[in-house]
Structures are given as C-alpha cells and as structure tokens.
mmCIF file of C-alpha atoms in Angstrom:
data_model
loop_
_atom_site.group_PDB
_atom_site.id
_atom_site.type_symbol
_atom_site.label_atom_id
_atom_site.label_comp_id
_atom_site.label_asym_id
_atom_site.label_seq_id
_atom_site.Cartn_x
_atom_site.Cartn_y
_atom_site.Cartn_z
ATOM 1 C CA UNK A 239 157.438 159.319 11.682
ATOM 2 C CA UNK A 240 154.093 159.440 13.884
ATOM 3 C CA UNK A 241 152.877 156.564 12.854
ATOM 4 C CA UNK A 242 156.017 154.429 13.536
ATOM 5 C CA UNK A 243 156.036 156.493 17.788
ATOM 6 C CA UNK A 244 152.084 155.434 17.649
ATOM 7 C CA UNK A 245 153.167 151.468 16.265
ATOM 8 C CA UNK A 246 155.619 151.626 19.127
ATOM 9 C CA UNK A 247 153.651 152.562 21.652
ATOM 10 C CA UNK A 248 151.272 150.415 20.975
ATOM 11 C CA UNK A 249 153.704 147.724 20.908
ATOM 12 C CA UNK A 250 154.390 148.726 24.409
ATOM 13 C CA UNK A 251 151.152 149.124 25.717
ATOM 14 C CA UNK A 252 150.755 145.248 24.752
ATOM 15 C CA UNK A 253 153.624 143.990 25.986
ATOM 16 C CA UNK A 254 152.640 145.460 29.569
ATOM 17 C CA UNK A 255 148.756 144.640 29.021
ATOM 18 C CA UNK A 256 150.304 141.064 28.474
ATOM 19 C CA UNK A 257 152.645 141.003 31.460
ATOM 20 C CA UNK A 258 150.295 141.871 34.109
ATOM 21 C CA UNK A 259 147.631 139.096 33.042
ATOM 22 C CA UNK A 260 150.201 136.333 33.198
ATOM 23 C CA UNK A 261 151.592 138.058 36.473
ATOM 24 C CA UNK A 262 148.270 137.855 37.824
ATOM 25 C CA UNK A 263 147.740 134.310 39.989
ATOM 26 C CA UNK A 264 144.459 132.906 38.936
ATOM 27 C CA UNK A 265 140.905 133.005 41.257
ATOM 28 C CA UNK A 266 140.703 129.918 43.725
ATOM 29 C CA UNK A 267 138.283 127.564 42.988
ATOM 30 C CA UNK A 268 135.637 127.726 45.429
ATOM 31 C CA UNK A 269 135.528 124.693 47.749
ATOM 32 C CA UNK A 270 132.617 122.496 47.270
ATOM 33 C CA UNK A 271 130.824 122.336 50.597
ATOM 34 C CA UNK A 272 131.359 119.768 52.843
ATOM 35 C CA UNK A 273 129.043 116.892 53.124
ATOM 36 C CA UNK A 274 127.336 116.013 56.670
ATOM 37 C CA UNK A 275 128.030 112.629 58.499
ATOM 38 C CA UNK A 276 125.037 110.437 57.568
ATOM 39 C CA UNK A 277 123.530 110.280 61.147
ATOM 40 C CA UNK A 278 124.042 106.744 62.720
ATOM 41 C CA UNK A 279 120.170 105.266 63.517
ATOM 42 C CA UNK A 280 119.803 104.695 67.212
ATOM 43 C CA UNK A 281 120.029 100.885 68.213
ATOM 44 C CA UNK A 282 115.949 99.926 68.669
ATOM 45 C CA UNK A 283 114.671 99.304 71.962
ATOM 46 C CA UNK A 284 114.070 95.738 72.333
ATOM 47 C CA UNK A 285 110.820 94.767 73.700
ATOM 48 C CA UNK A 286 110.354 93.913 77.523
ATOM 49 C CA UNK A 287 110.339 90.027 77.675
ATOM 50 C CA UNK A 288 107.391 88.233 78.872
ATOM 51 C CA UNK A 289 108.019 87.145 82.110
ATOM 52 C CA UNK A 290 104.941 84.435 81.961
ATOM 53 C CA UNK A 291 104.849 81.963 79.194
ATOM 54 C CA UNK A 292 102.042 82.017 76.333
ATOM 55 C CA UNK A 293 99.641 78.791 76.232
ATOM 56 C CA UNK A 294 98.638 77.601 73.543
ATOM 57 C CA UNK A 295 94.614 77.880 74.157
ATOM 58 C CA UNK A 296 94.067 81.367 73.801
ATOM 59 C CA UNK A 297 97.384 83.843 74.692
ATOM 60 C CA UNK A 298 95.883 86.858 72.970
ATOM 61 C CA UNK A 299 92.618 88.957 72.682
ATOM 62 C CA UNK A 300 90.145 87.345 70.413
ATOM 63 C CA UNK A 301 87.369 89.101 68.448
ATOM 64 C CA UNK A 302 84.621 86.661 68.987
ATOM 65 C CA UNK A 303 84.308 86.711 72.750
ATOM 66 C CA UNK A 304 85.793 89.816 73.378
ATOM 67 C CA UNK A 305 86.164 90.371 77.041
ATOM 68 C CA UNK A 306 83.722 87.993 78.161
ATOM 69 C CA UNK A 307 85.582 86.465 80.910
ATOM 70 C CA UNK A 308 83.405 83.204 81.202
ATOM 71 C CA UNK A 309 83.271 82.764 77.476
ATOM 72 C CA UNK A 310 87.545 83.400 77.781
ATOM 73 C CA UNK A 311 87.373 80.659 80.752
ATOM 74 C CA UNK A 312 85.058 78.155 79.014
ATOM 75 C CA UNK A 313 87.380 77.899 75.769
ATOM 76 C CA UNK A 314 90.481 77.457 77.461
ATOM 77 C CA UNK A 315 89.208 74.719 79.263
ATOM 78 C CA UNK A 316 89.833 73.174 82.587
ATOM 79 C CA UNK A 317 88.757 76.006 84.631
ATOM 80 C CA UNK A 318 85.135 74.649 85.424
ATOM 81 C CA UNK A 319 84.979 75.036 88.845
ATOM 82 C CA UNK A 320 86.535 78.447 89.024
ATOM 83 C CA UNK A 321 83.466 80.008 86.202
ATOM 84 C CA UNK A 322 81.343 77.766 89.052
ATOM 85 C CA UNK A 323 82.021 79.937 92.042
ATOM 86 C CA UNK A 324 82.411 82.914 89.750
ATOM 87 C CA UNK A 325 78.408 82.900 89.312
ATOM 88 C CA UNK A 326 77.300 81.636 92.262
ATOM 89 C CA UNK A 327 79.369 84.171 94.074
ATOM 90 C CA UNK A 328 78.196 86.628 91.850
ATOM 91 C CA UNK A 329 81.544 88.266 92.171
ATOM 92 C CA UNK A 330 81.591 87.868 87.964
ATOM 93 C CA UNK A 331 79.001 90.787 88.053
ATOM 94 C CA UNK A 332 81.541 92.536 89.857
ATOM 95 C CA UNK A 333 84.289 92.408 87.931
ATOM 96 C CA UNK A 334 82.497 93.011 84.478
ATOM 97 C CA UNK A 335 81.063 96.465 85.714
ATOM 98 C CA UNK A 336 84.177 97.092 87.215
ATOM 99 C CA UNK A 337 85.871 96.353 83.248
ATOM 100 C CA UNK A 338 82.962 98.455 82.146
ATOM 101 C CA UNK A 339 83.393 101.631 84.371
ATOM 102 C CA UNK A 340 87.095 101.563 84.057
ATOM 103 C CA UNK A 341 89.245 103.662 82.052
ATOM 104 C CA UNK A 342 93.182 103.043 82.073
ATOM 105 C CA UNK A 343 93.451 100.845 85.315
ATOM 106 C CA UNK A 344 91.719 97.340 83.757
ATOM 107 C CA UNK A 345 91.943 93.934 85.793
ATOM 108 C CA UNK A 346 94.115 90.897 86.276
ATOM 109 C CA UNK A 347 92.629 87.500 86.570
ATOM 110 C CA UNK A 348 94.973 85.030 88.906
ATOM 111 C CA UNK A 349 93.391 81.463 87.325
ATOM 112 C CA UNK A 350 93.312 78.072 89.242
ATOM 113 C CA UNK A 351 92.298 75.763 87.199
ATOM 114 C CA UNK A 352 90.017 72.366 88.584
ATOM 115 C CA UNK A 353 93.592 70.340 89.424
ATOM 116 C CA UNK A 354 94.598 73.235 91.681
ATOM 117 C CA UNK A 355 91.183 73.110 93.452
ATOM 118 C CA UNK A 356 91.101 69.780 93.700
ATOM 119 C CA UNK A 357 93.798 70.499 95.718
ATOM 120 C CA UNK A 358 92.181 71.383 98.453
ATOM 121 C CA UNK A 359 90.555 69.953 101.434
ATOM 122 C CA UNK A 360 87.490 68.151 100.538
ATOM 123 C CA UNK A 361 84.562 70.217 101.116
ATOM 124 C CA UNK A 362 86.857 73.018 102.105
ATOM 125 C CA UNK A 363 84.614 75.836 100.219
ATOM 126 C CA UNK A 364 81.351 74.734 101.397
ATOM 127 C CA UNK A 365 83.210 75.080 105.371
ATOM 128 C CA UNK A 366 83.581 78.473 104.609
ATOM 129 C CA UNK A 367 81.272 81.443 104.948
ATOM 130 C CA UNK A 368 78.801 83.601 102.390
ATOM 131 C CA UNK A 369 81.654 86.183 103.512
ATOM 132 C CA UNK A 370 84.578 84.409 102.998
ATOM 133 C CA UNK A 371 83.488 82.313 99.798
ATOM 134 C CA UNK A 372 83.406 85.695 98.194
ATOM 135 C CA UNK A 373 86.783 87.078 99.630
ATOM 136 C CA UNK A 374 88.344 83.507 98.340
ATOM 137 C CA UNK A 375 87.380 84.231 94.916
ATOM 138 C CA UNK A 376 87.886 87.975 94.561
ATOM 139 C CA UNK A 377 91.456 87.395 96.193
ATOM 140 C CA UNK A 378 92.206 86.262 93.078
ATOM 141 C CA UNK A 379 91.498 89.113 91.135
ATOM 142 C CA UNK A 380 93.858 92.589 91.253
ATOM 143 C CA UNK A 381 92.588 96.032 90.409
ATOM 144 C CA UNK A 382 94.768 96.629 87.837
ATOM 145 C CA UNK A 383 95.858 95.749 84.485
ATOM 146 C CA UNK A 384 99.342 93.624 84.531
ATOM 147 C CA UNK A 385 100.971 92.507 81.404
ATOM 148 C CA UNK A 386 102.931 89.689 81.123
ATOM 149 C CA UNK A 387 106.371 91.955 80.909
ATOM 150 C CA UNK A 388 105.395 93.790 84.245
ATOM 151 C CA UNK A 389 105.095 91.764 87.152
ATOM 152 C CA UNK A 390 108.762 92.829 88.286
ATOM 153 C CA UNK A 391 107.386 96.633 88.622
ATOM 154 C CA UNK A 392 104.347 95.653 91.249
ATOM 155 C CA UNK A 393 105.190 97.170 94.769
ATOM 156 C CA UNK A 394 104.548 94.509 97.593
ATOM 157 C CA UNK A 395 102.619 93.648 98.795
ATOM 158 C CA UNK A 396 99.797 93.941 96.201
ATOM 159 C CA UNK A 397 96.314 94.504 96.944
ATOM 160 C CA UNK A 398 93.172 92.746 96.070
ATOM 161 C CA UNK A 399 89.485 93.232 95.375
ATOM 162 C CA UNK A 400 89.428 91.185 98.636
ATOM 163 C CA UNK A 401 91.231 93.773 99.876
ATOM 164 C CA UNK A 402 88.903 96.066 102.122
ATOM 165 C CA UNK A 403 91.925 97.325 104.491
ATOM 166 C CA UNK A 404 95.338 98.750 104.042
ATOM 167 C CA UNK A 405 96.588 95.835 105.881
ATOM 168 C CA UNK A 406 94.262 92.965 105.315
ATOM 169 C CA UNK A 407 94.056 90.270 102.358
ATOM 170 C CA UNK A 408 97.124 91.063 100.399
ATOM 171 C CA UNK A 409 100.000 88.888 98.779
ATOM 172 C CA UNK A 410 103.582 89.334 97.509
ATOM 173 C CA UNK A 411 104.713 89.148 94.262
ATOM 174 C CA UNK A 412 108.376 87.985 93.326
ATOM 175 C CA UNK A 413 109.164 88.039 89.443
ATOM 176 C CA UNK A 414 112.748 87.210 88.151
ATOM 177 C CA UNK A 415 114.260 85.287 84.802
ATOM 178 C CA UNK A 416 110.615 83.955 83.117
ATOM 179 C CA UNK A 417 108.889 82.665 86.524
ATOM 180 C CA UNK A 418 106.734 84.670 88.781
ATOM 181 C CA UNK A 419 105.885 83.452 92.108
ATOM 182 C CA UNK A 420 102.783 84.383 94.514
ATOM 183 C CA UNK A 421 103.306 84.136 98.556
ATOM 184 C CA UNK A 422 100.011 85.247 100.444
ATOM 185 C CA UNK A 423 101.584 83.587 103.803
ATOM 186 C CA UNK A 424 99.543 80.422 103.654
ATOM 187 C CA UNK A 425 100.263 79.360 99.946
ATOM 188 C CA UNK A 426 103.151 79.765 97.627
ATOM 189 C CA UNK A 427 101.845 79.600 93.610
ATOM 190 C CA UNK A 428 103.471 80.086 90.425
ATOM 191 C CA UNK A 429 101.773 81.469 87.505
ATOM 192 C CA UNK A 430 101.999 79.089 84.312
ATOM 193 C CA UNK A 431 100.918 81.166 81.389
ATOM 194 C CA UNK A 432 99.006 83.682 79.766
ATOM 195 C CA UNK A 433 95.260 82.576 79.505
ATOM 196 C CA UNK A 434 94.338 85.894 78.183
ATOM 197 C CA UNK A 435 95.792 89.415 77.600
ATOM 198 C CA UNK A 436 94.444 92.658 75.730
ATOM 199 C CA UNK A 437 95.033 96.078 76.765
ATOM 200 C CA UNK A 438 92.648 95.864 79.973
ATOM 201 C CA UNK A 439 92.458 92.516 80.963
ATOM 202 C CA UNK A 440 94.655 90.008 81.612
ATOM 203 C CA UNK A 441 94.069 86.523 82.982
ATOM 204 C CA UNK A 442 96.683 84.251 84.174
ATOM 205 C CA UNK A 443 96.617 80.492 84.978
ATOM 206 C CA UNK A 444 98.032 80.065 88.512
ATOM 207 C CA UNK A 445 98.443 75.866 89.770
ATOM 208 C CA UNK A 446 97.025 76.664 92.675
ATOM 209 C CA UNK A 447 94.014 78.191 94.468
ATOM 210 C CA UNK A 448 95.596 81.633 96.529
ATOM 211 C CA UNK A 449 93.958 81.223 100.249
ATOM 212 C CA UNK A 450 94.346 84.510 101.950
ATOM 213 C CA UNK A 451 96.101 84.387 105.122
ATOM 214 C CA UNK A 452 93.260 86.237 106.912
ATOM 215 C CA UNK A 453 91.678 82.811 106.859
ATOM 216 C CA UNK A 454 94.065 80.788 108.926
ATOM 217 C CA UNK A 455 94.384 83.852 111.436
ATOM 218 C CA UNK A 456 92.711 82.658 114.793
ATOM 219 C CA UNK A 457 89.526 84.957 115.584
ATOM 220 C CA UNK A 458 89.996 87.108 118.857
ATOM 221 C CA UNK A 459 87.929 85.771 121.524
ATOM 222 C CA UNK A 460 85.677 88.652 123.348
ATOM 223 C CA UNK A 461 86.647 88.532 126.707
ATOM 224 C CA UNK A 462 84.423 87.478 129.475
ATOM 225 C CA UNK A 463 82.664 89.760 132.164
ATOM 226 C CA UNK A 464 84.123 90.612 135.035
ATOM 227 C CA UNK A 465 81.650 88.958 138.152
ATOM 228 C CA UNK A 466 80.615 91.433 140.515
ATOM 229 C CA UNK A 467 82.525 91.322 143.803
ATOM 230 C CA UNK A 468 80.139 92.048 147.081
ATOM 231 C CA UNK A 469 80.590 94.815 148.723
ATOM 232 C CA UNK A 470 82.849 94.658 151.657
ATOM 233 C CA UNK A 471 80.863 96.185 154.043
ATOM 234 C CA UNK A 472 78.369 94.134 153.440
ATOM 235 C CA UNK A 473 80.323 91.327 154.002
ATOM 236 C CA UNK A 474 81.161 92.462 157.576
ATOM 237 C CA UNK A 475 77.627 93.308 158.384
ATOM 238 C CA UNK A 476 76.650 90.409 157.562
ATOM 239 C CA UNK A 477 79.302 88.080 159.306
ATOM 240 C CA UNK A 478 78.439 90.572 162.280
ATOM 241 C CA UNK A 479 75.195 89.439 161.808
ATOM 242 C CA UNK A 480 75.726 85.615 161.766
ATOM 243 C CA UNK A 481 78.334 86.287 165.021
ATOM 244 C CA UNK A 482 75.350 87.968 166.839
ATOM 245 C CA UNK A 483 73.193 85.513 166.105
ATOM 246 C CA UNK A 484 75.199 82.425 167.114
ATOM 247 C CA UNK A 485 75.743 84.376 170.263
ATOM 248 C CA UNK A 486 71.955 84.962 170.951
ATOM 249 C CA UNK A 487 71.591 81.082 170.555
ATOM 250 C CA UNK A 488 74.171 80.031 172.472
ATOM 251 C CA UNK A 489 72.726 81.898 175.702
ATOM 252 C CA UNK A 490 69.131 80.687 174.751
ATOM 253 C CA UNK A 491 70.378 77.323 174.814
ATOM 254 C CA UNK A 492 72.498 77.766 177.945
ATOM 255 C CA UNK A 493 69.501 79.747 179.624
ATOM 256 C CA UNK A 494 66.772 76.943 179.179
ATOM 257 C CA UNK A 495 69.216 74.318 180.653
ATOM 258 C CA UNK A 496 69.740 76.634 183.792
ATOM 259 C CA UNK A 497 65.750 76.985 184.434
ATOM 260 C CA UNK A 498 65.236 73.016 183.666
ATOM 261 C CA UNK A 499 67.828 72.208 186.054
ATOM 262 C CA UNK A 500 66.350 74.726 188.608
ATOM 263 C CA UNK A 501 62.904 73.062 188.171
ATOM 264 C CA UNK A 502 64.389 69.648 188.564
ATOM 265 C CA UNK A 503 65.834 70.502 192.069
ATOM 266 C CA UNK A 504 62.700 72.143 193.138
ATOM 267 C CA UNK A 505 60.844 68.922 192.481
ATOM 268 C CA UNK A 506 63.121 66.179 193.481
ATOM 269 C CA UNK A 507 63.064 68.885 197.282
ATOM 270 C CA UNK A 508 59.425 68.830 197.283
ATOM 271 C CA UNK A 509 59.276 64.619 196.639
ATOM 272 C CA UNK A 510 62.081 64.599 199.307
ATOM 273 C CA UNK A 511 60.283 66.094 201.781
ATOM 274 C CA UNK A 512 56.672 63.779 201.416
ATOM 275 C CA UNK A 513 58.365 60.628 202.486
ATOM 276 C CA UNK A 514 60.299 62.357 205.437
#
C-alpha cells in the first residue's frame, strides 16, 4: 500500500515538474548589437588653380641651379637684358641676401623679357639716373613670396623693393579667371607664365617692362626768392632829397642870370655915358 501512495505521488510530482517547464516562455535571444554607419569620407579639397600659366622652359624648382636667379634667367632664355641691368645695378646682390636672410616671407620676380624692353624708348635707361636705374629694376621685384594660385589674395596696392614710402612706387594687382594684370599708372602688363616657382621664390614673365609712375610725375620746382623791397622811408627821403636839390638848382640858375643881367646894364650905362 505505501509503495503504490509513494508511485503516485511521484507520478504527481512529475506531472507538475513537467507543466511548469512547458508553461514557462523561453529566454529572449539577446539582440546582436547594432552595427555603426560606415562614416561617409569627406569630399577632398581640390587644389587652388593656378591663376598664371606654366611655360615650358623651366615651371618648377630645379636641383641643379637651385635658387640662383641668373642661372634660372639664363636657361629660360630671352631675358638677357634684364640679368644685364641686374649686375650692373647690383640690385642682384640685393635680392640674393635678401633670399638668404629670409625666413617665411621669400621674393617674387616680375620678368620682362628683351621684346618687352625693346619696347621702350631708345636709350630710355641710359636717360635715367644711378637712382632711378635702380628703382626701375627693383620695382620689379615684391617682398614676398606669391604663388601662382595667390595673386587674387594681394591687398592693393602692393609694395615694392622700390618702395621706400607708404605712398610712393607701388602698383595694383587685378587677378580673375587664369589672367593677372599689373597697373602701376603709367603701364598696364600681364603676366604670361611661371618662369620659376619653389617655396620662396617665384619668378614670373611679365610682356612688359613695369615703369613706376613716380617717374612720369613732374618734379616740384623750388620757388624763387622773394626781391627785397626798399624801405619806404627811404624812398621819401630820398625823393625829398632829389626835390631839394632840383630846387637849389633852379634858384642857382635863376640867381646867376639876375647878377649877369645886372652887370650888363651897369656897363652898357657906363658906355652910354662916354659918348654923351
């Protein structure tokens, strides 16, 4: 009898162990995390376009002259006259200390070549100066480092080594689509490529020779000294003078014909009186 109450119960015991399992709702599968938006690349920034033109002699830095500006000059050819008045000017000197003592600011080169100063007036250099033949040359060179890409950031007007003033020897510069022009008041140039360009120097051919237009400014004439007026008195004393003296004349004059004509009746009475 006690074993078939402990079968029974144990029957039960099962039958409710079973129930509640199956009533149970099974675990939720844990959600698989959430993958993040592959980040979209940001467009590159396309590089400033050169507003001058490359040429085909030498557009970029080269190794074997370095920044030797006459070698640069020589081997692109056609700018004879310009590494001319470079050395006799000596304002080459200049400008390669000036490269050497520099740090971020570098140099631009404006470039005529000989056709643009052949340009000019025959003989117009020689007319000029010591002074100005220097000016002339280092007119064409700015104290900065331009690149090809920046001439539409320069501030007018832009300033020279010729530039010993605020306000004196200076020129515009006006860049838009892939031409830049130079105004200095007296000449209107466009640049025509890249002769040269490294991080510090840049040289530029130009077609034609930038004349400052401090030259054609006439030159103040000094004015001329005031002539000393007489003094007024003086001027009455001494017409006072020339009154009195007229005067004293006049009654000399009229007093020597009163005692000739005295003397001439006194003798023509005494002659009278011999032949009565």
């Amino acid at each position: 009898m006690k074993q078939i109450i402990f079968f029974l119960l144990l029957v039960l015991f099962a039958n409710i162990f079973s129930t509640n399992t199956l009533a149970q709702s099974p675990a939720a599968a844990p959600k698989a995390a959430a993958k993040p938006a592959p980040a979209t690349p940001a467009p590159a920034t396309a590089p400033a376009k050169p507003l001058v033109p490359s040429l085909p002699q030498s557009p970029t830095s080269d190794s074997s002259s370095g920044q030797d500006i006459i070698k640069i000059l020589r081997k692109a050819k056609s700018f004879n006259t310009l590494i001319r008045l470079l050395k006799t000017t000596q304002i080459i000197n200049q400008i390669n200390a000036q490269l050497v003592t520099t740090k971020n600011g570098g140099l631009t080169i404006l470039a005529p070549d000989d056709g643009a100063f052949s340009q000019l007036k025959a003989g117009y250099f020689n007319s000029l100066g010591e002074r100005q033949q220097k000016e002339l040359i280092q007119f064409h060179v700015l104290p900065v480092y331009v690149s090809s890409s920046n001439f539409d950031s320069l501030s007018n007007p832009v300033l020279t080594l010729a530039s010993d003033s605020p306000s004196g020897y200076q020129m515009n510069v006006t860049a838009y689509g892939n031409s830049v022009n130079i105004s200095t008041g007296s000449v209107n140039a466009t640049l025509t490529g890249i002769v040269y360009s490294d991080k510090t120097l840049a040289i530029y051919h130009v077609d034609k020779v930038l004349i400052p237009l401090d030259f054609s400014k006439p030159k103040a004439l000094a004015p001329a000294p005031a002539l000393a007026k007489a003094p007024k008195a003086d001027k009455d004393n001494s017409s006072s003078d020339d009154d009195q003296g007229s005067t004293k004349a006049t009654s000399g004059a009229i007093g020597l014909l009163g005692l000739q004509g005295t003397m001439f009746v006194s003798i023509f009475v005494a002659a009278l009186t011999m032949f009565i």
